[in-house]
Amino acid sequence: MIDYLYLFIYKFFTLLSKLLPKKVMDLLLLGLSKIVYRLDNKHRQIIHTNLELAFGHTLTKAQLDKIGMRTFYNMLQTIIGFMKRYGKTQQELLENVSFKNEQFVQHAIDTNQKIIFMTGHYSNWELLAPAIAAKFKITLAAVGRKLDSKLMDQVLKKNREQFGVELLYRKGAMKGMIKALKNGKAVGLLLDQSLGEKQGGIKVEFFGKSAGHSPAASILSRTLDATVIPAFITTDDYENYTVTFHEPLPIIKTEDKDEDIRLMTQAQADITQKVIEAKPEEWFWVHKRWKTYYPDLYKE
């Protein structure tokens, strides 16, 4: 029964997002973001803890609040954007998306390289994979978590696949990614969340602090000689988006496999940090990014 309630809410807001003028919808989402930020003490505390870990005590309370509120606003805009994309053509999808440094991707395609796109929960991350797949006419296998609601999981899967994105669930994802790369498909990974050593994560330095990080892209890259291309999406008005590709990260192969993977994973963390530092208000600060090594800081 709860699944149908989720589906009703989803369809209601999908209809609302298509009927309301954008300015009205933006004001509604902005108001909701401010309310949620003020009332949600738990996640506000996590946001402030993360910001202090990343930037020390250099931010004022006003800056903390601004970035914190934008965290919720970005998430709501991402959800509404996801709803509005359903049923669009690839051409319509790309009308408000521009690309920078696309030659990195085109070269990899032209030379038949295996491609791994790495990114994070930054700006409208749900738009990134379908935009890349539509732009370069490729199939992109993206790894994601299976939703608890079976009906909503089907909606998510159908929405993504209409633009050439195949969804791989985290359980058993490594086999799926290997198969995808060997079959000429690209792979997309969100690599900005904490992964402890018990879950297969390794330690990296992130904003000068120790953090757990997934080595999945590094292992795939080193094993299959796959090119890792960092890709991030950003916006100034939540209508027009820019996808920026960064220079492919080097594949390191020496006799010390563990060190190779550590260095490659650190490079992924470094580029993610660089993107966040340039525009911190677009990152998803709600996640307990440093919980593996600083668990006490997240206690309520």
PDB file of C-alpha atoms in Angstrom:
ATOM      1  CA  MET A   1       0.000   0.000   0.000  1.00  0.00           C
ATOM      2  CA  ILE A   2       2.813   2.373   0.880  1.00  0.00           C
ATOM      3  CA  ASP A   3       4.289   1.827  -2.608  1.00  0.00           C
ATOM      4  CA  TYR A   4       1.136   3.205  -4.211  1.00  0.00           C
ATOM      5  CA  LEU A   5       1.225   6.203  -1.883  1.00  0.00           C
ATOM      6  CA  TYR A   6       4.799   6.948  -3.025  1.00  0.00           C
ATOM      7  CA  LEU A   7       3.694   6.559  -6.639  1.00  0.00           C
ATOM      8  CA  PHE A   8       0.742   8.925  -6.123  1.00  0.00           C
ATOM      9  CA  ILE A   9       2.992  11.564  -4.542  1.00  0.00           C
ATOM     10  CA  TYR A  10       5.487  11.162  -7.374  1.00  0.00           C
ATOM     11  CA  LYS A  11       2.828  11.577 -10.077  1.00  0.00           C
ATOM     12  CA  PHE A  12       1.230  14.512  -8.251  1.00  0.00           C
ATOM     13  CA  PHE A  13       4.493  16.449  -8.079  1.00  0.00           C
ATOM     14  CA  THR A  14       5.350  15.442 -11.644  1.00  0.00           C
ATOM     15  CA  LEU A  15       2.090  17.023 -12.803  1.00  0.00           C
ATOM     16  CA  LEU A  16       2.660  20.045 -10.583  1.00  0.00           C
ATOM     17  CA  SER A  17       6.174  20.540 -11.975  1.00  0.00           C
ATOM     18  CA  LYS A  18       4.815  20.605 -15.527  1.00  0.00           C
ATOM     19  CA  LEU A  19       1.857  22.887 -14.789  1.00  0.00           C
ATOM     20  CA  LEU A  20       3.486  25.538 -12.621  1.00  0.00           C
ATOM     21  CA  PRO A  21       5.650  28.240 -14.239  1.00  0.00           C
ATOM     22  CA  LYS A  22       9.327  27.727 -13.489  1.00  0.00           C
ATOM     23  CA  LYS A  23       9.610  30.884 -11.370  1.00  0.00           C
ATOM     24  CA  VAL A  24       6.706  29.770  -9.199  1.00  0.00           C
ATOM     25  CA  MET A  25       8.151  26.269  -8.819  1.00  0.00           C
ATOM     26  CA  ASP A  26      11.571  27.700  -7.937  1.00  0.00           C
ATOM     27  CA  LEU A  27      10.051  29.894  -5.228  1.00  0.00           C
ATOM     28  CA  LEU A  28       8.122  26.932  -3.853  1.00  0.00           C
ATOM     29  CA  LEU A  29      11.249  24.762  -3.732  1.00  0.00           C
ATOM     30  CA  LEU A  30      13.274  27.587  -2.187  1.00  0.00           C
ATOM     31  CA  GLY A  31      10.675  28.043   0.537  1.00  0.00           C
ATOM     32  CA  LEU A  32      10.570  24.307   1.244  1.00  0.00           C
ATOM     33  CA  SER A  33      14.374  24.193   1.385  1.00  0.00           C
ATOM     34  CA  LYS A  34      14.511  26.951   3.998  1.00  0.00           C
ATOM     35  CA  ILE A  35      11.833  25.271   6.116  1.00  0.00           C
ATOM     36  CA  VAL A  36      13.446  21.835   5.975  1.00  0.00           C
ATOM     37  CA  TYR A  37      16.886  23.262   6.720  1.00  0.00           C
ATOM     38  CA  ARG A  38      15.579  25.043   9.820  1.00  0.00           C
ATOM     39  CA  LEU A  39      13.549  22.096  11.127  1.00  0.00           C
ATOM     40  CA  ASP A  40      15.876  19.187  10.292  1.00  0.00           C
ATOM     41  CA  ASN A  41      18.335  19.482  13.163  1.00  0.00           C
ATOM     42  CA  LYS A  42      19.973  16.115  12.460  1.00  0.00           C
ATOM     43  CA  HIS A  43      20.980  16.847   8.880  1.00  0.00           C
ATOM     44  CA  ARG A  44      21.804  20.478   9.600  1.00  0.00           C
ATOM     45  CA  GLN A  45      24.314  19.251  12.171  1.00  0.00           C
ATOM     46  CA  ILE A  46      25.840  16.823   9.642  1.00  0.00           C
ATOM     47  CA  ILE A  47      26.153  19.613   7.068  1.00  0.00           C
ATOM     48  CA  HIS A  48      27.888  21.930   9.536  1.00  0.00           C
ATOM     49  CA  THR A  49      30.213  19.132  10.699  1.00  0.00           C
ATOM     50  CA  ASN A  50      31.205  18.377   7.109  1.00  0.00           C
ATOM     51  CA  LEU A  51      31.774  22.022   6.273  1.00  0.00           C
ATOM     52  CA  GLU A  52      33.981  22.501   9.318  1.00  0.00           C
ATOM     53  CA  LEU A  53      35.979  19.379   8.456  1.00  0.00           C
ATOM     54  CA  ALA A  54      36.467  20.670   4.918  1.00  0.00           C
ATOM     55  CA  PHE A  55      37.053  24.371   5.558  1.00  0.00           C
ATOM     56  CA  GLY A  56      37.914  24.567   9.244  1.00  0.00           C
ATOM     57  CA  HIS A  57      36.385  27.562  10.979  1.00  0.00           C
ATOM     58  CA  THR A  58      36.816  29.893   8.007  1.00  0.00           C
ATOM     59  CA  LEU A  59      33.093  30.107   7.197  1.00  0.00           C
ATOM     60  CA  THR A  60      30.732  32.458   8.972  1.00  0.00           C
ATOM     61  CA  LYS A  61      27.364  31.279  10.294  1.00  0.00           C
ATOM     62  CA  ALA A  62      25.688  33.061   7.380  1.00  0.00           C
ATOM     63  CA  GLN A  63      27.870  31.152   4.920  1.00  0.00           C
ATOM     64  CA  LEU A  64      27.177  27.855   6.677  1.00  0.00           C
ATOM     65  CA  ASP A  65      23.437  28.514   6.519  1.00  0.00           C
ATOM     66  CA  LYS A  66      23.568  29.563   2.871  1.00  0.00           C
ATOM     67  CA  ILE A  67      25.414  26.427   1.792  1.00  0.00           C
ATOM     68  CA  GLY A  68      23.235  24.256   4.043  1.00  0.00           C
ATOM     69  CA  MET A  69      20.009  25.598   2.599  1.00  0.00           C
ATOM     70  CA  ARG A  70      21.332  25.210  -0.947  1.00  0.00           C
ATOM     71  CA  THR A  71      22.074  21.555  -0.198  1.00  0.00           C
ATOM     72  CA  PHE A  72      18.352  20.908   0.235  1.00  0.00           C
ATOM     73  CA  TYR A  73      17.458  23.184  -2.674  1.00  0.00           C
ATOM     74  CA  ASN A  74      19.825  21.316  -5.018  1.00  0.00           C
ATOM     75  CA  MET A  75      18.296  18.009  -3.954  1.00  0.00           C
ATOM     76  CA  LEU A  76      14.744  19.227  -4.598  1.00  0.00           C
ATOM     77  CA  GLN A  77      15.727  20.676  -7.981  1.00  0.00           C
ATOM     78  CA  THR A  78      17.352  17.344  -8.862  1.00  0.00           C
ATOM     79  CA  ILE A  79      14.165  15.462  -7.982  1.00  0.00           C
ATOM     80  CA  ILE A  80      11.899  17.871  -9.896  1.00  0.00           C
ATOM     81  CA  GLY A  81      14.248  17.786 -12.893  1.00  0.00           C
ATOM     82  CA  PHE A  82      14.067  13.992 -12.854  1.00  0.00           C
ATOM     83  CA  MET A  83      10.270  14.173 -12.917  1.00  0.00           C
ATOM     84  CA  LYS A  84      10.138  16.667 -15.764  1.00  0.00           C
ATOM     85  CA  ARG A  85      12.479  14.633 -17.986  1.00  0.00           C
ATOM     86  CA  TYR A  86      10.143  11.669 -18.288  1.00  0.00           C
ATOM     87  CA  GLY A  87       8.893  11.278 -21.860  1.00  0.00           C
ATOM     88  CA  LYS A  88      11.338  13.779 -23.361  1.00  0.00           C
ATOM     89  CA  THR A  89      13.389  13.012 -26.438  1.00  0.00           C
ATOM     90  CA  GLN A  90      17.190  13.009 -26.364  1.00  0.00           C
ATOM     91  CA  GLN A  91      17.162  16.253 -28.340  1.00  0.00           C
ATOM     92  CA  GLU A  92      14.841  17.908 -25.821  1.00  0.00           C
ATOM     93  CA  LEU A  93      17.009  16.648 -22.982  1.00  0.00           C
ATOM     94  CA  LEU A  94      20.093  18.338 -24.438  1.00  0.00           C
ATOM     95  CA  GLU A  95      18.473  21.708 -25.221  1.00  0.00           C
ATOM     96  CA  ASN A  96      19.622  23.232 -21.938  1.00  0.00           C
ATOM     97  CA  VAL A  97      22.864  21.293 -21.477  1.00  0.00           C
ATOM     98  CA  SER A  98      26.251  22.444 -22.761  1.00  0.00           C
ATOM     99  CA  PHE A  99      29.551  20.570 -22.643  1.00  0.00           C
ATOM    100  CA  LYS A 100      33.159  21.566 -21.974  1.00  0.00           C
ATOM    101  CA  ASN A 101      36.249  19.580 -22.958  1.00  0.00           C
ATOM    102  CA  GLU A 102      34.178  17.019 -24.831  1.00  0.00           C
ATOM    103  CA  GLN A 103      37.287  16.174 -26.886  1.00  0.00           C
ATOM    104  CA  PHE A 104      38.470  13.969 -23.993  1.00  0.00           C
ATOM    105  CA  VAL A 105      35.429  11.749 -24.427  1.00  0.00           C
ATOM    106  CA  GLN A 106      35.372  11.848 -28.202  1.00  0.00           C
ATOM    107  CA  HIS A 107      39.009  10.799 -28.407  1.00  0.00           C
ATOM    108  CA  ALA A 108      38.363   7.848 -26.096  1.00  0.00           C
ATOM    109  CA  ILE A 109      35.388   6.805 -28.249  1.00  0.00           C
ATOM    110  CA  ASP A 110      37.282   7.214 -31.525  1.00  0.00           C
ATOM    111  CA  THR A 111      40.176   5.088 -30.267  1.00  0.00           C
ATOM    112  CA  ASN A 112      37.861   2.357 -28.896  1.00  0.00           C
ATOM    113  CA  GLN A 113      38.901   2.835 -25.290  1.00  0.00           C
ATOM    114  CA  LYS A 114      36.911   1.428 -22.391  1.00  0.00           C
ATOM    115  CA  ILE A 115      35.456   4.438 -20.554  1.00  0.00           C
ATOM    116  CA  ILE A 116      34.623   4.977 -16.890  1.00  0.00           C
ATOM    117  CA  PHE A 117      32.974   8.287 -15.978  1.00  0.00           C
ATOM    118  CA  MET A 118      33.559   9.228 -12.338  1.00  0.00           C
ATOM    119  CA  THR A 119      31.582  11.944 -10.601  1.00  0.00           C
ATOM    120  CA  GLY A 120      29.883  12.768  -7.307  1.00  0.00           C
ATOM    121  CA  HIS A 121      26.578  13.897  -5.825  1.00  0.00           C
ATOM    122  CA  TYR A 122      27.094  17.368  -7.193  1.00  0.00           C
ATOM    123  CA  SER A 123      24.472  19.761  -8.593  1.00  0.00           C
ATOM    124  CA  ASN A 124      21.890  17.853 -10.695  1.00  0.00           C
ATOM    125  CA  TRP A 125      23.816  14.566 -10.743  1.00  0.00           C
ATOM    126  CA  GLU A 126      20.754  12.663 -11.997  1.00  0.00           C
ATOM    127  CA  LEU A 127      20.931  14.639 -15.251  1.00  0.00           C
ATOM    128  CA  LEU A 128      24.610  13.890 -15.851  1.00  0.00           C
ATOM    129  CA  ALA A 129      24.450  10.258 -17.016  1.00  0.00           C
ATOM    130  CA  PRO A 130      21.517  10.663 -19.448  1.00  0.00           C
ATOM    131  CA  ALA A 131      23.054  13.857 -20.841  1.00  0.00           C
ATOM    132  CA  ILE A 132      26.371  12.084 -21.562  1.00  0.00           C
ATOM    133  CA  ALA A 133      24.629   9.047 -23.068  1.00  0.00           C
ATOM    134  CA  ALA A 134      22.447  11.254 -25.287  1.00  0.00           C
ATOM    135  CA  LYS A 135      25.291  13.545 -26.338  1.00  0.00           C
ATOM    136  CA  PHE A 136      27.707  10.821 -27.461  1.00  0.00           C
ATOM    137  CA  LYS A 137      25.085   8.229 -28.506  1.00  0.00           C
ATOM    138  CA  ILE A 138      26.495   5.621 -26.146  1.00  0.00           C
ATOM    139  CA  THR A 139      25.082   3.210 -23.591  1.00  0.00           C
ATOM    140  CA  LEU A 140      26.161   4.101 -20.075  1.00  0.00           C
ATOM    141  CA  ALA A 141      25.860   1.578 -17.234  1.00  0.00           C
ATOM    142  CA  ALA A 142      25.404   3.522 -13.999  1.00  0.00           C
ATOM    143  CA  VAL A 143      25.687   2.015 -10.543  1.00  0.00           C
ATOM    144  CA  GLY A 144      22.968   2.920  -8.055  1.00  0.00           C
ATOM    145  CA  ARG A 145      21.140   1.731  -4.963  1.00  0.00           C
ATOM    146  CA  LYS A 146      17.945  -0.252  -5.368  1.00  0.00           C
ATOM    147  CA  LEU A 147      15.035   1.673  -3.858  1.00  0.00           C
ATOM    148  CA  ASP A 148      13.042   0.117  -1.020  1.00  0.00           C
ATOM    149  CA  SER A 149       9.838   0.781  -2.951  1.00  0.00           C
ATOM    150  CA  LYS A 150       9.553  -1.701  -5.827  1.00  0.00           C
ATOM    151  CA  LEU A 151       7.180   0.546  -7.792  1.00  0.00           C
ATOM    152  CA  MET A 152       9.373   3.627  -7.417  1.00  0.00           C
ATOM    153  CA  ASP A 153      12.445   1.594  -8.322  1.00  0.00           C
ATOM    154  CA  GLN A 154      10.727   0.641 -11.579  1.00  0.00           C
ATOM    155  CA  VAL A 155       9.927   4.322 -12.229  1.00  0.00           C
ATOM    156  CA  LEU A 156      13.568   5.261 -11.609  1.00  0.00           C
ATOM    157  CA  LYS A 157      14.825   2.489 -13.890  1.00  0.00           C
ATOM    158  CA  LYS A 158      12.415   3.374 -16.709  1.00  0.00           C
ATOM    159  CA  ASN A 159      13.221   7.088 -16.499  1.00  0.00           C
ATOM    160  CA  ARG A 160      16.957   6.486 -16.788  1.00  0.00           C
ATOM    161  CA  GLU A 161      16.796   3.864 -19.506  1.00  0.00           C
ATOM    162  CA  GLN A 162      14.836   6.087 -21.908  1.00  0.00           C
ATOM    163  CA  PHE A 163      18.065   8.020 -22.553  1.00  0.00           C
ATOM    164  CA  GLY A 164      20.466   5.093 -22.905  1.00  0.00           C
ATOM    165  CA  VAL A 165      21.380   4.607 -19.254  1.00  0.00           C
ATOM    166  CA  GLU A 166      21.403   1.079 -17.848  1.00  0.00           C
ATOM    167  CA  LEU A 167      21.032   0.752 -14.093  1.00  0.00           C
ATOM    168  CA  LEU A 168      23.339  -1.623 -12.224  1.00  0.00           C
ATOM    169  CA  TYR A 169      22.464  -2.302  -8.599  1.00  0.00           C
ATOM    170  CA  ARG A 170      25.313  -2.081  -6.101  1.00  0.00           C
ATOM    171  CA  LYS A 171      25.036  -5.730  -5.123  1.00  0.00           C
ATOM    172  CA  GLY A 172      27.034  -7.576  -7.752  1.00  0.00           C
ATOM    173  CA  ALA A 173      27.868  -4.319  -9.537  1.00  0.00           C
ATOM    174  CA  MET A 174      31.518  -5.227 -10.179  1.00  0.00           C
ATOM    175  CA  LYS A 175      30.582  -8.161 -12.411  1.00  0.00           C
ATOM    176  CA  GLY A 176      28.045  -5.998 -14.195  1.00  0.00           C
ATOM    177  CA  MET A 177      30.579  -3.226 -14.798  1.00  0.00           C
ATOM    178  CA  ILE A 178      33.181  -5.628 -16.155  1.00  0.00           C
ATOM    179  CA  LYS A 179      30.621  -7.121 -18.517  1.00  0.00           C
ATOM    180  CA  ALA A 180      29.472  -3.653 -19.634  1.00  0.00           C
ATOM    181  CA  LEU A 181      33.010  -2.456 -20.363  1.00  0.00           C
ATOM    182  CA  LYS A 182      33.873  -5.622 -22.280  1.00  0.00           C
ATOM    183  CA  ASN A 183      30.696  -5.151 -24.356  1.00  0.00           C
ATOM    184  CA  GLY A 184      31.656  -1.634 -25.419  1.00  0.00           C
ATOM    185  CA  LYS A 185      29.479   0.249 -22.948  1.00  0.00           C
ATOM    186  CA  ALA A 186      30.669   3.051 -20.698  1.00  0.00           C
ATOM    187  CA  VAL A 187      30.361   2.889 -16.918  1.00  0.00           C
ATOM    188  CA  GLY A 188      29.342   5.700 -14.563  1.00  0.00           C
ATOM    189  CA  LEU A 189      30.273   5.832 -10.869  1.00  0.00           C
ATOM    190  CA  LEU A 190      29.416   8.247  -8.061  1.00  0.00           C
ATOM    191  CA  LEU A 191      32.578   8.266  -5.946  1.00  0.00           C
ATOM    192  CA  ASP A 192      32.150  10.868  -3.236  1.00  0.00           C
ATOM    193  CA  GLN A 193      30.601   8.910  -0.359  1.00  0.00           C
ATOM    194  CA  SER A 194      32.201   7.172   2.598  1.00  0.00           C
ATOM    195  CA  LEU A 195      33.128   3.523   2.224  1.00  0.00           C
ATOM    196  CA  GLY A 196      34.742   1.861   5.230  1.00  0.00           C
ATOM    197  CA  GLU A 197      37.508  -0.719   5.064  1.00  0.00           C
ATOM    198  CA  LYS A 198      35.072  -3.514   6.012  1.00  0.00           C
ATOM    199  CA  GLN A 199      33.046  -2.626   2.903  1.00  0.00           C
ATOM    200  CA  GLY A 200      36.127  -2.625   0.683  1.00  0.00           C
ATOM    201  CA  GLY A 201      36.998   1.048   0.927  1.00  0.00           C
ATOM    202  CA  ILE A 202      40.512   2.445   1.191  1.00  0.00           C
ATOM    203  CA  LYS A 203      41.880   5.537   2.929  1.00  0.00           C
ATOM    204  CA  VAL A 204      42.409   8.757   1.003  1.00  0.00           C
ATOM    205  CA  GLU A 205      43.024  12.366   1.959  1.00  0.00           C
ATOM    206  CA  PHE A 206      39.972  14.525   1.288  1.00  0.00           C
ATOM    207  CA  PHE A 207      40.188  18.209   2.223  1.00  0.00           C
ATOM    208  CA  GLY A 208      43.231  17.290   4.288  1.00  0.00           C
ATOM    209  CA  LYS A 209      41.336  14.723   6.373  1.00  0.00           C
ATOM    210  CA  SER A 210      41.319  10.921   6.182  1.00  0.00           C
ATOM    211  CA  ALA A 211      38.240   9.490   4.465  1.00  0.00           C
ATOM    212  CA  GLY A 212      37.075   6.103   3.209  1.00  0.00           C
ATOM    213  CA  HIS A 213      36.774   5.897  -0.574  1.00  0.00           C
ATOM    214  CA  SER A 214      35.653   3.272  -3.080  1.00  0.00           C
ATOM    215  CA  PRO A 215      38.518   1.865  -5.203  1.00  0.00           C
ATOM    216  CA  ALA A 216      36.082   0.394  -7.771  1.00  0.00           C
ATOM    217  CA  ALA A 217      37.049   2.733 -10.620  1.00  0.00           C
ATOM    218  CA  SER A 218      40.748   2.223  -9.920  1.00  0.00           C
ATOM    219  CA  ILE A 219      40.446  -1.565  -9.889  1.00  0.00           C
ATOM    220  CA  LEU A 220      38.463  -1.589 -13.135  1.00  0.00           C
ATOM    221  CA  SER A 221      40.803   0.885 -14.798  1.00  0.00           C
ATOM    222  CA  ARG A 222      43.972  -0.974 -13.843  1.00  0.00           C
ATOM    223  CA  THR A 223      42.544  -4.419 -14.651  1.00  0.00           C
ATOM    224  CA  LEU A 224      40.905  -3.607 -17.985  1.00  0.00           C
ATOM    225  CA  ASP A 225      43.025  -0.620 -19.093  1.00  0.00           C
ATOM    226  CA  ALA A 226      39.891   1.523 -18.918  1.00  0.00           C
ATOM    227  CA  THR A 227      40.111   5.300 -19.151  1.00  0.00           C
ATOM    228  CA  VAL A 228      38.743   7.177 -16.121  1.00  0.00           C
ATOM    229  CA  ILE A 229      37.243  10.536 -17.153  1.00  0.00           C
ATOM    230  CA  PRO A 230      36.057  12.848 -14.353  1.00  0.00           C
ATOM    231  CA  ALA A 231      32.742  14.502 -15.282  1.00  0.00           C
ATOM    232  CA  PHE A 232      30.773  17.020 -13.243  1.00  0.00           C
ATOM    233  CA  ILE A 233      27.625  19.018 -13.922  1.00  0.00           C
ATOM    234  CA  THR A 234      26.859  22.506 -12.622  1.00  0.00           C
ATOM    235  CA  THR A 235      24.331  25.318 -12.983  1.00  0.00           C
ATOM    236  CA  ASP A 236      23.772  28.957 -12.105  1.00  0.00           C
ATOM    237  CA  ASP A 237      20.008  29.109 -12.662  1.00  0.00           C
ATOM    238  CA  TYR A 238      18.685  25.523 -12.414  1.00  0.00           C
ATOM    239  CA  GLU A 239      17.555  25.740 -16.011  1.00  0.00           C
ATOM    240  CA  ASN A 240      20.782  25.691 -18.007  1.00  0.00           C
ATOM    241  CA  TYR A 241      23.442  23.147 -17.082  1.00  0.00           C
ATOM    242  CA  THR A 242      27.082  22.680 -18.022  1.00  0.00           C
ATOM    243  CA  VAL A 243      28.853  19.326 -18.074  1.00  0.00           C
ATOM    244  CA  THR A 244      32.618  19.656 -17.700  1.00  0.00           C
ATOM    245  CA  PHE A 245      34.954  16.777 -18.530  1.00  0.00           C
ATOM    246  CA  HIS A 246      38.385  16.802 -16.933  1.00  0.00           C
ATOM    247  CA  GLU A 247      41.541  15.291 -18.323  1.00  0.00           C
ATOM    248  CA  PRO A 248      41.529  11.487 -18.082  1.00  0.00           C
ATOM    249  CA  LEU A 249      43.291  10.207 -14.980  1.00  0.00           C
ATOM    250  CA  PRO A 250      46.462   8.154 -15.551  1.00  0.00           C
ATOM    251  CA  ILE A 251      46.430   4.385 -15.284  1.00  0.00           C
ATOM    252  CA  ILE A 252      49.211   3.319 -12.916  1.00  0.00           C
ATOM    253  CA  LYS A 253      50.716  -0.162 -13.281  1.00  0.00           C
ATOM    254  CA  THR A 254      53.743  -1.176 -11.248  1.00  0.00           C
ATOM    255  CA  GLU A 255      54.608  -4.268  -9.256  1.00  0.00           C
ATOM    256  CA  ASP A 256      52.888  -2.750  -6.217  1.00  0.00           C
ATOM    257  CA  LYS A 257      49.213  -3.240  -7.086  1.00  0.00           C
ATOM    258  CA  ASP A 258      47.846  -1.910  -3.785  1.00  0.00           C
ATOM    259  CA  GLU A 259      49.866   1.291  -4.026  1.00  0.00           C
ATOM    260  CA  ASP A 260      48.824   1.767  -7.645  1.00  0.00           C
ATOM    261  CA  ILE A 261      45.162   1.530  -6.684  1.00  0.00           C
ATOM    262  CA  ARG A 262      45.678   3.886  -3.737  1.00  0.00           C
ATOM    263  CA  LEU A 263      47.331   6.515  -5.929  1.00  0.00           C
ATOM    264  CA  MET A 264      44.646   6.249  -8.613  1.00  0.00           C
ATOM    265  CA  THR A 265      41.878   6.508  -6.010  1.00  0.00           C
ATOM    266  CA  GLN A 266      43.557   9.509  -4.400  1.00  0.00           C
ATOM    267  CA  ALA A 267      43.586  11.235  -7.798  1.00  0.00           C
ATOM    268  CA  GLN A 268      39.818  10.732  -8.012  1.00  0.00           C
ATOM    269  CA  ALA A 269      39.345  12.228  -4.554  1.00  0.00           C
ATOM    270  CA  ASP A 270      41.580  15.178  -5.500  1.00  0.00           C
ATOM    271  CA  ILE A 271      39.590  16.152  -8.597  1.00  0.00           C
ATOM    272  CA  THR A 272      36.344  15.859  -6.642  1.00  0.00           C
ATOM    273  CA  GLN A 273      37.725  18.145  -3.959  1.00  0.00           C
ATOM    274  CA  LYS A 274      38.844  20.655  -6.581  1.00  0.00           C
ATOM    275  CA  VAL A 275      35.342  20.814  -8.067  1.00  0.00           C
ATOM    276  CA  ILE A 276      33.715  21.239  -4.648  1.00  0.00           C
ATOM    277  CA  GLU A 277      36.154  23.967  -3.593  1.00  0.00           C
ATOM    278  CA  ALA A 278      35.278  25.973  -6.713  1.00  0.00           C
ATOM    279  CA  LYS A 279      31.556  25.950  -5.875  1.00  0.00           C
ATOM    280  CA  PRO A 280      30.808  24.280  -2.518  1.00  0.00           C
ATOM    281  CA  GLU A 281      27.101  25.151  -2.501  1.00  0.00           C
ATOM    282  CA  GLU A 282      26.340  22.517  -5.161  1.00  0.00           C
ATOM    283  CA  TRP A 283      27.680  19.472  -3.306  1.00  0.00           C
ATOM    284  CA  PHE A 284      25.488  17.117  -1.273  1.00  0.00           C
ATOM    285  CA  TRP A 285      26.822  17.959   2.188  1.00  0.00           C
ATOM    286  CA  VAL A 286      24.227  15.795   3.974  1.00  0.00           C
ATOM    287  CA  HIS A 287      26.244  12.562   3.659  1.00  0.00           C
ATOM    288  CA  LYS A 288      28.599  11.643   6.522  1.00  0.00           C
ATOM    289  CA  ARG A 289      31.634  11.775   4.257  1.00  0.00           C
ATOM    290  CA  TRP A 290      34.294  11.404   6.964  1.00  0.00           C
ATOM    291  CA  LYS A 291      32.464   8.979   9.294  1.00  0.00           C
ATOM    292  CA  THR A 292      34.996   6.143   8.804  1.00  0.00           C
ATOM    293  CA  TYR A 293      37.769   8.064  10.566  1.00  0.00           C
ATOM    294  CA  TYR A 294      35.820  10.713  12.510  1.00  0.00           C
ATOM    295  CA  PRO A 295      32.718   8.852  13.778  1.00  0.00           C
ATOM    296  CA  ASP A 296      32.499  10.787  17.032  1.00  0.00           C
ATOM    297  CA  LEU A 297      32.020  14.085  15.226  1.00  0.00           C
ATOM    298  CA  TYR A 298      28.706  12.860  13.787  1.00  0.00           C
ATOM    299  CA  LYS A 299      27.174  11.830  17.101  1.00  0.00           C
ATOM    300  CA  GLU A 300      24.008  13.769  17.882  1.00  0.00           C
TER     301      GLU A 300
END
